[in-house]
Amino acid sequence: MYELVVAAIESKDYRRAAQLLKQWQKAAPKDPLMLLQIAKLQTETLQFDAAEKTYLKFLKRVNNPKLMGQARTGLKQVQQRRAAARQQALEEATAVLGSEEPGLLVIEPPADRPQAAQGLAEVLKIDAYTARMQLPSQGLRLQRIGPVGELKFYGESLQAVGIPAFWANVEQIKTLQTFRVNHFRQLQPTPTVVCTSPGGQLGAIEFSWSEVTQRVVGQLPIFEQVADLGPWGKAKRREQTQDYVQVLDLHLHQRQLILRVCDRTYEFTKSAALLPDQPIQQTTTRLQWNALLAHIQQHVTSPTFNEFTSFGRGALEFIDLLPYINAHLDIDRRAPTNWDPAFHLYSALLFLKRASGPNAL
């Protein structure tokens, strides 16, 4: 039987080899040579993960030095062929027209974290500890930036090992229509916003609450320079978070646009009444803002995403490496901060993810 199987594999008659191995397995299920030939057949049919497991299983069962040497040689060939196949797939992915355009790779929490950590380490060629630390426990994580063709390859590889992943072209994010809401002219029965277009034009948009497909909320830190006493009583200035800007995005996928509302720039004095029983002069901005959120929540039942802060912390290091991204915010700051474009990145990724389905963008 051994010679017949070897001959079938060498002649690339893999169907006959598989049939012979089934017969062999029934006749002599504990024959170690059979396990060795199964691994060789798996290698030839490009089942590299299965072949690697079979060779390792063989090495645990056999003490014969000659057979163990054959298994180690076969295991090395599996690893080499898998690496070559991976490189070829990567080259094919990056050869597609437009694959060199800048993009982003995003991952989400996996169902099986231990298995996902092992898969992430294998796909990205990082150590297991780093892989475990990089897996998000909630929300999105910006994992990598680079040519979108390469990121598509990595994204598909991550999906294959059970990690939810998707990728996006930076140009898609930059061209997504985002309108800054100045105020709601009307809340009922048909909401109407006075807003500023991406090109700076003032206008009005009338829509239906049912058109809102999802909401994205976030807090953007406001930084101030504070003075502390350092060693030897010497004054030392440092940056400290003093407050937060509240931002709400309404996604309207049917119209392919985002309405962005910000508590620092919302014109409460021009807005439709948010607290009809109280004069606006006697209410705070926070009370008015909370009333606006409550009204929207009352009429919009679509999903809300509020995990921006964890995404933002991880995304800050990538912002300066990306092409310029307009934050579509007009916050009065002492100095620019990457938190603002990070929020637009977060909201836009969620918009594109829903628009394109659960996988690639």
GROMACS .gro file of C-alpha atoms in nm:
model
  361
    1MET     CA    1   0.000   0.000   0.000
    2TYR     CA    2   0.288   0.235   0.086
    3GLU     CA    3   0.438   0.211  -0.264
    4LEU     CA    4   0.098   0.262  -0.429
    5VAL     CA    5   0.029   0.580  -0.229
    6VAL     CA    6   0.376   0.721  -0.294
    7ALA     CA    7   0.339   0.654  -0.666
    8ALA     CA    8  -0.004   0.821  -0.676
    9ILE     CA    9   0.123   1.134  -0.499
   10GLU     CA   10   0.434   1.156  -0.720
   11SER     CA   11   0.218   1.127  -1.033
   12LYS     CA   12  -0.017   1.395  -0.891
   13ASP     CA   13  -0.311   1.156  -0.894
   14TYR     CA   14  -0.437   1.299  -0.567
   15ARG     CA   15  -0.784   1.147  -0.592
   16ARG     CA   16  -0.641   0.795  -0.615
   17ALA     CA   17  -0.395   0.873  -0.335
   18ALA     CA   18  -0.685   0.979  -0.111
   19GLN     CA   19  -0.878   0.661  -0.192
   20LEU     CA   20  -0.576   0.442  -0.118
   21LEU     CA   21  -0.514   0.622   0.212
   22LYS     CA   22  -0.874   0.552   0.319
   23GLN     CA   23  -0.822   0.184   0.248
   24TRP     CA   24  -0.489   0.191   0.431
   25GLN     CA   25  -0.648   0.362   0.730
   26LYS     CA   26  -0.913   0.089   0.756
   27ALA     CA   27  -0.660  -0.190   0.724
   28ALA     CA   28  -0.387  -0.049   0.954
   29PRO     CA   29  -0.513   0.259   1.143
   30LYS     CA   30  -0.201   0.281   1.364
   31ASP     CA   31   0.060   0.256   1.087
   32PRO     CA   32   0.284   0.567   1.126
   33LEU     CA   33   0.384   0.559   0.758
   34MET     CA   34   0.021   0.619   0.668
   35LEU     CA   35   0.016   0.941   0.876
   36LEU     CA   36   0.332   1.057   0.702
   37GLN     CA   37   0.175   1.008   0.359
   38ILE     CA   38  -0.143   1.188   0.468
   39ALA     CA   39   0.071   1.490   0.555
   40LYS     CA   40   0.245   1.474   0.217
   41LEU     CA   41  -0.089   1.460   0.036
   42GLN     CA   42  -0.218   1.757   0.238
   43THR     CA   43   0.095   1.951   0.145
   44GLU     CA   44   0.057   1.875  -0.226
   45THR     CA   45  -0.310   1.979  -0.219
   46LEU     CA   46  -0.215   2.311  -0.049
   47GLN     CA   47  -0.374   2.222   0.285
   48PHE     CA   48  -0.079   2.371   0.469
   49ASP     CA   49  -0.240   2.415   0.812
   50ALA     CA   50  -0.372   2.058   0.809
   51ALA     CA   51  -0.035   1.923   0.691
   52GLU     CA   52   0.148   2.106   0.968
   53LYS     CA   53  -0.086   1.958   1.231
   54THR     CA   54  -0.047   1.609   1.084
   55TYR     CA   55   0.334   1.631   1.087
   56LEU     CA   56   0.332   1.751   1.449
   57LYS     CA   57   0.095   1.470   1.542
   58PHE     CA   58   0.330   1.224   1.369
   59LEU     CA   59   0.634   1.355   1.561
   60LYS     CA   60   0.454   1.299   1.892
   61ARG     CA   61   0.381   0.936   1.807
   62VAL     CA   62   0.706   0.818   1.647
   63ASN     CA   63   1.052   0.764   1.797
   64ASN     CA   64   1.227   0.636   1.483
   65PRO     CA   65   1.505   0.888   1.400
   66LYS     CA   66   1.483   0.828   1.025
   67LEU     CA   67   1.106   0.879   1.012
   68MET     CA   68   1.129   1.179   1.244
   69GLY     CA   69   1.385   1.333   1.007
   70GLN     CA   70   1.145   1.286   0.715
   71ALA     CA   71   0.866   1.451   0.914
   72ARG     CA   72   1.083   1.750   1.008
   73THR     CA   73   1.187   1.791   0.646
   74GLY     CA   74   0.823   1.777   0.540
   75LEU     CA   75   0.727   2.027   0.809
   76LYS     CA   76   0.992   2.269   0.685
   77GLN     CA   77   0.866   2.232   0.327
   78VAL     CA   78   0.512   2.309   0.443
   79GLN     CA   79   0.626   2.631   0.610
   80GLN     CA   80   0.829   2.733   0.305
   81ARG     CA   81   0.547   2.664   0.060
   82ARG     CA   82   0.293   2.843   0.278
   83ALA     CA   83   0.520   3.149   0.296
   84ALA     CA   84   0.567   3.140  -0.082
   85ALA     CA   85   0.191   3.110  -0.141
   86ARG     CA   86   0.129   3.399   0.098
   87GLN     CA   87   0.385   3.617  -0.082
   88GLN     CA   88   0.232   3.536  -0.420
   89ALA     CA   89  -0.117   3.624  -0.295
   90LEU     CA   90   0.015   3.951  -0.156
   91GLU     CA   91   0.183   4.039  -0.484
   92GLU     CA   92  -0.136   3.962  -0.675
   93ALA     CA   93  -0.340   4.180  -0.439
   94THR     CA   94  -0.103   4.475  -0.475
   95ALA     CA   95  -0.090   4.443  -0.855
   96VAL     CA   96  -0.456   4.545  -0.895
   97LEU     CA   97  -0.518   4.894  -1.034
   98GLY     CA   98  -0.571   5.140  -0.747
   99SER     CA   99  -0.420   4.908  -0.486
  100GLU     CA  100  -0.145   5.161  -0.407
  101GLU     CA  101  -0.391   5.425  -0.286
  102PRO     CA  102  -0.370   5.493   0.091
  103GLY     CA  103  -0.610   5.293   0.303
  104LEU     CA  104  -0.693   5.176   0.653
  105LEU     CA  105  -0.739   4.833   0.809
  106VAL     CA  106  -0.984   4.807   1.100
  107ILE     CA  107  -1.057   4.513   1.329
  108GLU     CA  108  -1.341   4.443   1.572
  109PRO     CA  109  -1.375   4.222   1.882
  110PRO     CA  110  -1.358   3.851   1.789
  111ALA     CA  111  -1.585   3.582   1.929
  112ASP     CA  112  -1.293   3.360   2.037
  113ARG     CA  113  -1.015   3.582   2.172
  114PRO     CA  114  -0.747   3.312   2.237
  115GLN     CA  115  -0.784   3.169   1.888
  116ALA     CA  116  -0.806   3.518   1.736
  117ALA     CA  117  -0.487   3.628   1.913
  118GLN     CA  118  -0.304   3.331   1.766
  119GLY     CA  119  -0.443   3.412   1.421
  120LEU     CA  120  -0.354   3.781   1.447
  121ALA     CA  121   0.003   3.693   1.547
  122GLU     CA  122   0.035   3.458   1.251
  123VAL     CA  123  -0.115   3.692   0.991
  124LEU     CA  124   0.072   4.007   1.099
  125LYS     CA  125   0.391   3.826   1.206
  126ILE     CA  126   0.393   3.964   1.560
  127ASP     CA  127   0.444   3.793   1.894
  128ALA     CA  128   0.149   3.638   2.076
  129TYR     CA  129   0.155   3.886   2.366
  130THR     CA  130   0.140   4.188   2.135
  131ALA     CA  131  -0.141   4.022   1.940
  132ARG     CA  132  -0.348   3.973   2.256
  133MET     CA  133  -0.299   4.337   2.355
  134GLN     CA  134  -0.402   4.461   2.011
  135LEU     CA  135  -0.734   4.279   1.996
  136PRO     CA  136  -1.012   4.524   2.087
  137SER     CA  137  -1.257   4.431   2.360
  138GLN     CA  138  -1.520   4.668   2.222
  139GLY     CA  139  -1.577   4.888   1.920
  140LEU     CA  140  -1.334   4.943   1.636
  141ARG     CA  141  -0.955   4.945   1.637
  142LEU     CA  142  -0.748   5.106   1.363
  143GLN     CA  143  -0.496   4.828   1.312
  144ARG     CA  144  -0.282   4.941   1.020
  145ILE     CA  145  -0.253   5.196   0.740
  146GLY     CA  146  -0.087   5.152   0.401
  147PRO     CA  147  -0.168   5.067   0.039
  148VAL     CA  148  -0.531   4.956   0.027
  149GLY     CA  149  -0.451   4.649  -0.187
  150GLU     CA  150  -0.212   4.520   0.078
  151LEU     CA  151  -0.465   4.594   0.354
  152LYS     CA  152  -0.733   4.404   0.163
  153PHE     CA  153  -0.503   4.102   0.162
  154TYR     CA  154  -0.443   4.127   0.537
  155GLY     CA  155  -0.812   4.190   0.603
  156GLU     CA  156  -0.917   3.877   0.417
  157SER     CA  157  -0.648   3.679   0.598
  158LEU     CA  158  -0.777   3.804   0.934
  159GLN     CA  159  -1.133   3.717   0.843
  160ALA     CA  160  -1.015   3.364   0.760
  161VAL     CA  161  -0.886   3.319   1.118
  162GLY     CA  162  -1.205   3.449   1.280
  163ILE     CA  163  -1.123   3.818   1.329
  164PRO     CA  164  -1.386   4.065   1.204
  165ALA     CA  165  -1.192   4.301   0.979
  166PHE     CA  166  -1.263   4.554   0.705
  167TRP     CA  167  -1.065   4.804   0.505
  168ALA     CA  168  -1.132   5.142   0.346
  169ASN     CA  169  -0.979   5.376   0.094
  170VAL     CA  170  -0.883   5.710   0.252
  171GLU     CA  171  -1.031   5.891  -0.047
  172GLN     CA  172  -1.373   5.743   0.035
  173ILE     CA  173  -1.351   5.898   0.380
  174LYS     CA  174  -1.238   6.236   0.250
  175THR     CA  175  -1.518   6.262  -0.007
  176LEU     CA  176  -1.800   6.152   0.222
  177GLN     CA  177  -2.052   6.440   0.236
  178THR     CA  178  -2.053   6.578   0.591
  179PHE     CA  179  -2.269   6.880   0.680
  180ARG     CA  180  -2.216   7.084   0.998
  181VAL     CA  181  -2.553   7.148   1.160
  182ASN     CA  182  -2.597   7.509   1.276
  183HIS     CA  183  -2.938   7.445   1.432
  184PHE     CA  184  -3.268   7.267   1.388
  185ARG     CA  185  -3.517   7.503   1.231
  186GLN     CA  186  -3.788   7.249   1.296
  187LEU     CA  187  -3.803   6.924   1.493
  188GLN     CA  188  -4.156   6.809   1.416
  189PRO     CA  189  -4.332   6.683   1.215
  190THR     CA  190  -4.050   6.695   0.958
  191PRO     CA  191  -3.707   6.782   1.099
  192THR     CA  192  -3.524   7.057   0.914
  193VAL     CA  193  -3.165   7.163   0.981
  194VAL     CA  194  -2.984   7.478   0.884
  195CYS     CA  195  -2.635   7.359   0.803
  196THR     CA  196  -2.303   7.436   0.638
  197SER     CA  197  -2.194   7.223   0.344
  198PRO     CA  198  -1.840   7.081   0.307
  199GLY     CA  199  -1.775   7.371   0.066
  200GLY     CA  200  -1.882   7.631   0.324
  201GLN     CA  201  -2.225   7.712   0.181
  202LEU     CA  202  -2.517   7.779   0.415
  203GLY     CA  203  -2.840   7.595   0.339
  204ALA     CA  204  -3.118   7.381   0.481
  205ILE     CA  205  -3.191   7.009   0.465
  206GLU     CA  206  -3.532   6.860   0.532
  207PHE     CA  207  -3.546   6.491   0.614
  208SER     CA  208  -3.742   6.227   0.802
  209TRP     CA  209  -3.639   6.076   1.135
  210SER     CA  210  -3.686   5.735   0.977
  211GLU     CA  211  -3.401   5.815   0.735
  212VAL     CA  212  -3.147   5.817   1.019
  213THR     CA  213  -2.978   5.477   0.990
  214GLN     CA  214  -2.738   5.513   1.282
  215ARG     CA  215  -2.606   5.764   1.535
  216VAL     CA  216  -2.247   5.822   1.642
  217VAL     CA  217  -2.166   6.013   1.961
  218GLY     CA  218  -1.831   6.121   2.094
  219GLN     CA  219  -1.649   6.342   2.341
  220LEU     CA  220  -1.351   6.543   2.219
  221PRO     CA  221  -1.115   6.672   2.487
  222ILE     CA  222  -1.046   7.043   2.533
  223PHE     CA  223  -0.688   7.105   2.642
  224GLU     CA  224  -0.550   7.393   2.847
  225GLN     CA  225  -0.198   7.481   2.956
  226VAL     CA  226  -0.165   7.465   3.335
  227ALA     CA  227   0.131   7.553   3.556
  228ASP     CA  228   0.269   7.313   3.814
  229LEU     CA  229   0.559   7.341   4.051
  230GLY     CA  230   0.837   7.107   3.946
  231PRO     CA  231   1.160   7.013   4.125
  232TRP     CA  232   1.317   7.292   4.332
  233GLY     CA  233   0.997   7.494   4.308
  234LYS     CA  234   1.049   7.570   3.939
  235ALA     CA  235   0.729   7.639   3.743
  236LYS     CA  236   0.650   7.377   3.481
  237ARG     CA  237   0.374   7.405   3.221
  238ARG     CA  238   0.184   7.102   3.097
  239GLU     CA  239  -0.124   7.025   2.892
  240GLN     CA  240  -0.432   6.906   3.076
  241THR     CA  241  -0.785   6.811   2.973
  242GLN     CA  242  -1.020   7.076   3.109
  243ASP     CA  243  -1.348   6.991   2.937
  244TYR     CA  244  -1.507   6.792   2.655
  245VAL     CA  245  -1.684   6.885   2.334
  246GLN     CA  246  -2.000   6.682   2.269
  247VAL     CA  247  -2.053   6.567   1.910
  248LEU     CA  248  -2.340   6.377   1.752
  249ASP     CA  249  -2.350   6.242   1.397
  250LEU     CA  250  -2.669   6.139   1.220
  251HIS     CA  251  -2.605   5.901   0.930
  252LEU     CA  252  -2.844   5.917   0.635
  253HIS     CA  253  -2.731   5.635   0.407
  254GLN     CA  254  -3.007   5.679   0.154
  255ARG     CA  255  -2.880   6.032   0.088
  256GLN     CA  256  -2.513   5.936   0.135
  257LEU     CA  257  -2.446   6.210   0.390
  258ILE     CA  258  -2.366   6.276   0.755
  259LEU     CA  259  -2.523   6.552   0.966
  260ARG     CA  260  -2.276   6.658   1.237
  261VAL     CA  261  -2.407   6.837   1.547
  262CYS     CA  262  -2.168   6.989   1.804
  263ASP     CA  263  -2.265   7.150   2.136
  264ARG     CA  264  -1.996   7.420   2.103
  265THR     CA  265  -2.120   7.548   1.767
  266TYR     CA  266  -2.493   7.473   1.785
  267GLU     CA  267  -2.699   7.794   1.767
  268PHE     CA  268  -2.937   7.739   2.055
  269THR     CA  269  -3.085   8.090   2.030
  270LYS     CA  270  -3.198   8.021   1.672
  271SER     CA  271  -3.305   7.663   1.731
  272ALA     CA  272  -3.654   7.523   1.745
  273ALA     CA  273  -3.764   7.518   2.108
  274LEU     CA  274  -3.589   7.241   2.300
  275LEU     CA  275  -3.728   7.327   2.646
  276PRO     CA  276  -4.058   7.504   2.566
  277ASP     CA  277  -4.150   7.558   2.932
  278GLN     CA  278  -3.829   7.746   3.014
  279PRO     CA  279  -3.694   8.072   2.866
  280ILE     CA  280  -3.364   8.002   2.693
  281GLN     CA  281  -3.198   8.280   2.895
  282GLN     CA  282  -3.261   8.078   3.212
  283THR     CA  283  -3.117   7.750   3.088
  284THR     CA  284  -2.761   7.632   3.041
  285THR     CA  285  -2.606   7.502   2.720
  286ARG     CA  286  -2.578   7.157   2.880
  287LEU     CA  287  -2.951   7.145   2.959
  288GLN     CA  288  -3.036   7.255   2.606
  289TRP     CA  289  -2.797   6.999   2.456
  290ASN     CA  290  -2.937   6.717   2.669
  291ALA     CA  291  -3.288   6.818   2.564
  292LEU     CA  292  -3.185   6.799   2.197
  293LEU     CA  293  -3.035   6.453   2.247
  294ALA     CA  294  -3.345   6.336   2.431
  295HIS     CA  295  -3.570   6.459   2.150
  296ILE     CA  296  -3.361   6.281   1.886
  297GLN     CA  297  -3.352   5.962   2.092
  298GLN     CA  298  -3.728   5.975   2.126
  299HIS     CA  299  -3.776   5.968   1.748
  300VAL     CA  300  -3.475   5.767   1.627
  301THR     CA  301  -3.452   5.396   1.705
  302SER     CA  302  -3.149   5.318   1.490
  303PRO     CA  303  -2.824   5.188   1.651
  304THR     CA  304  -2.600   5.423   1.847
  305PHE     CA  305  -2.221   5.392   1.850
  306ASN     CA  306  -2.052   5.554   2.149
  307GLU     CA  307  -1.711   5.387   2.171
  308PHE     CA  308  -1.513   5.665   2.006
  309THR     CA  309  -1.276   5.731   2.297
  310SER     CA  310  -1.112   5.387   2.282
  311PHE     CA  311  -1.088   5.410   1.902
  312GLY     CA  312  -0.948   5.762   1.921
  313ARG     CA  313  -0.666   5.671   2.160
  314GLY     CA  314  -0.542   5.407   1.919
  315ALA     CA  315  -0.595   5.620   1.606
  316LEU     CA  316  -0.406   5.930   1.725
  317GLU     CA  317  -0.067   5.784   1.630
  318PHE     CA  318  -0.182   5.723   1.271
  319ILE     CA  319  -0.344   6.060   1.191
  320ASP     CA  320  -0.022   6.241   1.100
  321LEU     CA  321   0.077   5.956   0.867
  322LEU     CA  322  -0.245   5.985   0.665
  323PRO     CA  323  -0.335   6.240   0.396
  324TYR     CA  324  -0.510   6.545   0.541
  325ILE     CA  325  -0.858   6.462   0.671
  326ASN     CA  326  -1.105   6.745   0.725
  327ALA     CA  327  -1.267   6.706   1.068
  328HIS     CA  328  -1.576   6.906   0.961
  329LEU     CA  329  -1.577   7.075   1.301
  330ASP     CA  330  -1.534   7.442   1.388
  331ILE     CA  331  -1.418   7.421   1.747
  332ASP     CA  332  -1.241   7.721   1.898
  333ARG     CA  333  -0.913   7.567   2.012
  334ARG     CA  334  -0.583   7.713   2.122
  335ALA     CA  335  -0.402   7.460   1.904
  336PRO     CA  336  -0.511   7.189   1.659
  337THR     CA  337  -0.549   6.835   1.790
  338ASN     CA  338  -0.569   6.498   1.617
  339TRP     CA  339  -0.877   6.413   1.825
  340ASP     CA  340  -1.095   6.609   1.581
  341PRO     CA  341  -1.000   6.424   1.258
  342ALA     CA  342  -1.000   6.099   1.460
  343PHE     CA  343  -1.372   6.145   1.530
  344HIS     CA  344  -1.446   6.203   1.163
  345LEU     CA  345  -1.244   5.892   1.082
  346TYR     CA  346  -1.443   5.689   1.336
  347SER     CA  347  -1.780   5.809   1.213
  348ALA     CA  348  -1.689   5.773   0.845
  349LEU     CA  349  -1.563   5.417   0.895
  350LEU     CA  350  -1.891   5.321   1.061
  351PHE     CA  351  -2.081   5.486   0.777
  352LEU     CA  352  -1.885   5.304   0.507
  353LYS     CA  353  -1.898   4.973   0.695
  354ARG     CA  354  -2.278   4.978   0.699
  355ALA     CA  355  -2.295   5.096   0.339
  356SER     CA  356  -2.072   4.817   0.210
  357GLY     CA  357  -2.173   4.526   0.431
  358PRO     CA  358  -1.979   4.339   0.698
  359ASN     CA  359  -1.654   4.287   0.504
  360ALA     CA  360  -1.457   4.512   0.271
  361LEU     CA  361  -1.539   4.875   0.212
   0.00000   0.00000   0.00000
